[in-house]
XYZ file of C-alpha atoms in Angstrom:
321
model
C 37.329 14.318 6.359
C 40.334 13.567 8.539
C 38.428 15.050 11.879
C 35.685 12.594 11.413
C 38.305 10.028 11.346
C 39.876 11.286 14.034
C 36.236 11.425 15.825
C 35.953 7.697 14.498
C 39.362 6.164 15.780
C 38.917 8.287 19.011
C 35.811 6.366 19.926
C 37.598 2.912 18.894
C 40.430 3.423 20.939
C 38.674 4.744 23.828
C 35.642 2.232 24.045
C 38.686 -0.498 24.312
C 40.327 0.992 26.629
C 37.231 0.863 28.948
C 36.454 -2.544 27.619
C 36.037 -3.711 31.523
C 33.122 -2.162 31.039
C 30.358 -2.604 28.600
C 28.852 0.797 28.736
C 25.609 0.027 27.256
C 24.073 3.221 27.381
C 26.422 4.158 24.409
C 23.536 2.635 21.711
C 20.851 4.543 23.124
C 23.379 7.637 22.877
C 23.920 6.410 18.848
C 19.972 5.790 17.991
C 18.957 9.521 19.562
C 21.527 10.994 17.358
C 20.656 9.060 14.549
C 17.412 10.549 15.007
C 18.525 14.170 15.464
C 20.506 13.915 12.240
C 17.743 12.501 10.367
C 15.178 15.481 11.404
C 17.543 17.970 10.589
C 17.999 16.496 7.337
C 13.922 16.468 6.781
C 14.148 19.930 7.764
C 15.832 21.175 5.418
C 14.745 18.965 2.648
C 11.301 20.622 3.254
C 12.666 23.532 3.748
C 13.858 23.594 -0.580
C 10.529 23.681 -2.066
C 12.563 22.499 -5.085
C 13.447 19.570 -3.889
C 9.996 18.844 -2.474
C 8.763 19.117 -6.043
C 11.564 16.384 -6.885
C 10.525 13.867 -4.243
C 8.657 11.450 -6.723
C 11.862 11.233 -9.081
C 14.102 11.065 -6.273
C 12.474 7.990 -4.717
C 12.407 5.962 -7.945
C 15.952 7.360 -8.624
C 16.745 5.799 -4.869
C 14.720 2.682 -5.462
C 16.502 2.063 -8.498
C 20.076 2.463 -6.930
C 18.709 -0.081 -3.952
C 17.851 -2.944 -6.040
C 20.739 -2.834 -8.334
C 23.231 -2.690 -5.457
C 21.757 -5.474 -3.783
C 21.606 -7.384 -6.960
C 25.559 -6.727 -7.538
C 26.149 -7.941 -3.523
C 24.293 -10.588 -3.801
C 25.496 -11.974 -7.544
C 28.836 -11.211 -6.170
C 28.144 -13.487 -2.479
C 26.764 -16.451 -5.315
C 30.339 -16.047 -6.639
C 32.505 -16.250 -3.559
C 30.164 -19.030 -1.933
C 30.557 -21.302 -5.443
C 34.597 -20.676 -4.812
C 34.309 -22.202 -1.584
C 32.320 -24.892 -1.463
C 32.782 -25.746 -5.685
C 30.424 -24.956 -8.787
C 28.154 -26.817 -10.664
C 26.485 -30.455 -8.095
C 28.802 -29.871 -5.339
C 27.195 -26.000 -4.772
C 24.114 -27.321 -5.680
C 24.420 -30.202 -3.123
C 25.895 -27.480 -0.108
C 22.468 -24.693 -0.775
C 20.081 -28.435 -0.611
C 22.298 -28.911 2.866
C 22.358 -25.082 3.484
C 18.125 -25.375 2.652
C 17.935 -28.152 5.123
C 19.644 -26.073 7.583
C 17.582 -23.168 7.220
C 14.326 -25.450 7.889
C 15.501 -26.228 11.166
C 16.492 -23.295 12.478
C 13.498 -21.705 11.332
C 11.479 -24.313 13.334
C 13.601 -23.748 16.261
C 13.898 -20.179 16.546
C 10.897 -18.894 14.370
C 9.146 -16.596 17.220
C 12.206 -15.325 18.603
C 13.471 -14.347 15.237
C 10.118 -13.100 14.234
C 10.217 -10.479 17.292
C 13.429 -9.555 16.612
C 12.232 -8.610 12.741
C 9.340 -7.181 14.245
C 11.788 -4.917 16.316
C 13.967 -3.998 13.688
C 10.996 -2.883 11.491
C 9.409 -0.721 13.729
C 13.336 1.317 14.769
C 13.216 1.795 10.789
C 9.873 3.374 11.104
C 10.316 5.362 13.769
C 13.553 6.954 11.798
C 11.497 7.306 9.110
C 8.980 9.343 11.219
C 12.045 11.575 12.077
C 12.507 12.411 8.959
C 9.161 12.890 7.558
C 8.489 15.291 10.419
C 11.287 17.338 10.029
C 9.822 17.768 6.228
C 6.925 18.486 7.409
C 8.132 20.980 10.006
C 10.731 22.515 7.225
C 7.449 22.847 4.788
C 5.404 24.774 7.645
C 8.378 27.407 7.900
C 7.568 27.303 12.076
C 11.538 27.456 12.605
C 12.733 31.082 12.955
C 16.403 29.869 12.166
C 17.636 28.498 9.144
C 19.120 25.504 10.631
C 21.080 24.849 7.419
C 22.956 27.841 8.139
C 24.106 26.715 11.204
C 26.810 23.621 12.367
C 24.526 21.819 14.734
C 24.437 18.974 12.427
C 28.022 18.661 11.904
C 28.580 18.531 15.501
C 25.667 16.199 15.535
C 27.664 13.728 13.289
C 31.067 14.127 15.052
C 28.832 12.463 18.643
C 27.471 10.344 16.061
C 31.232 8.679 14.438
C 32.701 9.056 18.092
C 29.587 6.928 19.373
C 29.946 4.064 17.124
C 34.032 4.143 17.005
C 33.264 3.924 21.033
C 30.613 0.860 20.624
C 32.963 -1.043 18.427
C 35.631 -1.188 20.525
C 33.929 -1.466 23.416
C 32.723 -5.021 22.450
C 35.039 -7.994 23.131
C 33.038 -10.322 21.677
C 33.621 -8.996 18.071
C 37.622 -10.040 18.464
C 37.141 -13.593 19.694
C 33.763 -14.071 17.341
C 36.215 -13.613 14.195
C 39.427 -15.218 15.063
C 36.875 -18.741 14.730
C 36.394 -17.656 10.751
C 36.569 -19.348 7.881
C 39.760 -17.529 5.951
C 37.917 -17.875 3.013
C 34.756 -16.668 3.791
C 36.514 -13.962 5.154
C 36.527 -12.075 1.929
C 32.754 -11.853 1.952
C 33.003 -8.275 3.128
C 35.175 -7.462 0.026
C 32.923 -8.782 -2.507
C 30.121 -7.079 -0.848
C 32.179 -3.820 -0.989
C 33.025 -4.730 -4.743
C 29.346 -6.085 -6.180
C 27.739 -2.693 -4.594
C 30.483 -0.456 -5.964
C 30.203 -1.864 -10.046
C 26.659 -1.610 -9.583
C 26.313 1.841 -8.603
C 29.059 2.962 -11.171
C 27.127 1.425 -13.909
C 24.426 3.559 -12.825
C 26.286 6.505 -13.094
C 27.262 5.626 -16.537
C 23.609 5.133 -17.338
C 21.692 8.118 -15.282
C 22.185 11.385 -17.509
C 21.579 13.811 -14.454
C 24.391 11.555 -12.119
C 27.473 11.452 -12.261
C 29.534 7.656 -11.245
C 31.211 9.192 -7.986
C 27.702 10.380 -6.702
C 25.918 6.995 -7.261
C 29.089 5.182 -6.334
C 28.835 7.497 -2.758
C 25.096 6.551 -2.401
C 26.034 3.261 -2.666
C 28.582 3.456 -0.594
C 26.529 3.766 2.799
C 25.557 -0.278 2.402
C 22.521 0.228 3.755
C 24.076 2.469 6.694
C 21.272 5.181 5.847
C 21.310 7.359 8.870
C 25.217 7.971 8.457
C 25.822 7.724 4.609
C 22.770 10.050 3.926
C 24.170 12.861 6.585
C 27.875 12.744 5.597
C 26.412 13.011 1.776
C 23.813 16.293 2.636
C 27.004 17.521 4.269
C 29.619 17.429 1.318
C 26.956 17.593 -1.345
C 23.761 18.389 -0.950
C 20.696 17.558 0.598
C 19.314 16.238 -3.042
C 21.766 13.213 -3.159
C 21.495 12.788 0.518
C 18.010 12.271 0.273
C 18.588 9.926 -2.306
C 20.709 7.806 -0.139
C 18.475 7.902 2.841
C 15.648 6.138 1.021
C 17.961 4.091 -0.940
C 19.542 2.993 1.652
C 16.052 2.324 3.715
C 15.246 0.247 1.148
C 18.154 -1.966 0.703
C 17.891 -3.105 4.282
C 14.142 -3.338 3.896
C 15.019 -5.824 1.124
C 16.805 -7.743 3.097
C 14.525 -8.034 6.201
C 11.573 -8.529 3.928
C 13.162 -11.375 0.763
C 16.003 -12.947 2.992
C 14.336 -16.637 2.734
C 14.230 -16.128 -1.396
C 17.955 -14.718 -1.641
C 19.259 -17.881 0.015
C 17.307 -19.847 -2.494
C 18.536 -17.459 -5.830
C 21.736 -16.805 -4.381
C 22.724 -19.344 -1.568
C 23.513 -18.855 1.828
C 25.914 -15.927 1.751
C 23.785 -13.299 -0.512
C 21.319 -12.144 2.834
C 24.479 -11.401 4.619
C 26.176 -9.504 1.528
C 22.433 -7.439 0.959
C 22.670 -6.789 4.191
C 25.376 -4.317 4.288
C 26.973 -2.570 7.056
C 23.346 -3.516 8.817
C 24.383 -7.440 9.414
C 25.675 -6.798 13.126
C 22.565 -5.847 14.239
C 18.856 -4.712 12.421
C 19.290 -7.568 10.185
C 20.983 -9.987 11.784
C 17.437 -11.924 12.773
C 16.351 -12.466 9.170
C 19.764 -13.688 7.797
C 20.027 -15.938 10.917
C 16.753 -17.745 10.422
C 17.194 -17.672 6.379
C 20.617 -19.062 6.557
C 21.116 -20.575 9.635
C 23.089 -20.415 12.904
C 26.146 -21.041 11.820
C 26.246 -18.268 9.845
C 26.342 -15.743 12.866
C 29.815 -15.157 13.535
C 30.098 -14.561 9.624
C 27.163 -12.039 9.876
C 28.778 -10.186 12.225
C 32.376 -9.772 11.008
C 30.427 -8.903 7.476
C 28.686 -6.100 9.138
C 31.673 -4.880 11.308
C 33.942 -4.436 8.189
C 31.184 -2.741 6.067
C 30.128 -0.907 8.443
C 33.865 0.711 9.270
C 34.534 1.112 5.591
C 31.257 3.557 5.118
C 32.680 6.890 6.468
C 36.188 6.343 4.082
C 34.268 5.212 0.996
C 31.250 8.093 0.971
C 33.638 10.717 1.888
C 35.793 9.610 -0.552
C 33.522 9.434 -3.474
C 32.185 12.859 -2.294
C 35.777 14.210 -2.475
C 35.829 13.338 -6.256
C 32.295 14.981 -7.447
């Protein structure tokens, strides 16, 4: 645990200290590991015919822990945004102005935004193709090695935390994007963090064959699927991992797919808080055109914060299985 946060702070203080220059080769660098990791983890789910069989049951397991984690984020976002802006007319009143918003920036920026969707989509398949072919090549039993066996995925996921520490402190922007936040909306993040973690616990209370620190570690990856479900596979199993890879999938599909219709259920903050760790970037797009512009710095702050807190909170929750 404390060498991947070593790996992770590395890359943070390193990217800012060569924040002169934006070395944007570093994403491609993060997406081809992404895509290692997630083969290698297809491999060797295929490579446990048991857990083949167990597919089925693990996907409505995962669906299960998606919606109710997003539902707990986003009842959670409802609560913080009626806080700021006042319950009962005067929330009412800011969603009609917030739904007023939203049809104007989705007149403005509609094709744009639908592109970028359309983008973000097809990355998501093409990690999910990663990881159905390593099943597929795990099932065939073509590899001579039992990569399992071996530490090419843990070295895999040190590039991997070093890589994003890097691109997070390699970007200015992020700094002088959050020091124009509302202090109040600040604590988005946190009730994110908080609606995610109750909702996975009471899962664990409520799944006989889970225990709350392995549903509160799936939940824990916010939609961060390519990292949460390695660093799970790694410290538990490849079972749970696979668990949190689809879960994970999901939640963010969720939010690419319903943003419009959380903004109307939940208001104006619940896209960014089912969003996750994923808010900086993949979904981004959706939550701008459901919510509006102004909403943008917010996004991203949400998503940098999330996203940091991943490695400490899975690893953590591992550590107590």
């Amino acid at each position: 645990m404390l060498i991947l946060f070593g790996f992770l702070f590395g890359g943070v203080i390193a990217g800012y200290l060569l924040r002169r220059w934006r070395l944007i080769w570093t994403g491609k660098v993060t997406m081809a590991l992404i895509w290692l990791l997630l083969f290698l983890l297809g491999v060797e789910v295929g490579c446990n015919r048991m857990l083949i069989r167990s597919l089925p049951t693990l996907g409505a397991e995962a669906l299960l822990v998606a919606v109710m984690c997003a539902s707990g984020s986003c009842l959670m976002a409802m609560l913080l945004w009626r806080l700021v802006n006042g319950a009962g007319k005067a929330g009412r009143a800011a969603g009609e102005a917030a739904a007023g918003d939203q049809d104007r920036t989705e007149a403005s920026s509609a094709e744009g935004t639908a592109k970028a969707r359309t983008g973000a989509l097809k990355d998501s398949l093409i990690i999910i193709a990663f990881f159905i072919s390593g099943i597929l090549l795990g099932i065939s039993e073509i590899i001579p090695v039992d990569l399992s066996g071996t530490d090419i995925a843990m070295y895999a996921l040190y590039a991997l935390i070093l890589s994003v520490g890097f691109s997070v402190g390699n970007n200015p922007d992020i700094i002088g994007g959050f020091r124009r936040l509302d202090p109040r909306l600040a604590l988005l993040p946190l009730m994110t963090i908080l609606g995610t973690l109750m909702a996975s616990a009471l899962l664990g209370l409520l799944l006989p064959h889970r225990t709350v620190p392995e549903t509160m570690a799936v939940g824990s990856g916010f939609a961060y699927y390519s990292l949460s479900s390695v660093l799970i596979t790694e410290y538990v199993g490849a079972g749970l991992g696979t668990v949190a890879l689809i879960s994970n999938i999901v939640r963010e599909f969720i939010t690419l797919v319903t943003a419009p219709l959380l903004v109307r259920w939940f208001g104006p903050l619940a896209p960014i808080s089912c969003g996750g760790a994923t808010t900086m970037d993949v979904t981004l797009p959706s939550i701008i055109q459901a919510s509006g512009e102004k909403y943008t710095v917010l996004s991203m702050f949400h998503g940098f914060v999330v996203d940091f807190s991943v490695p400490f909170l899975v690893t953590f929750f591992c550590s107590l299985r």
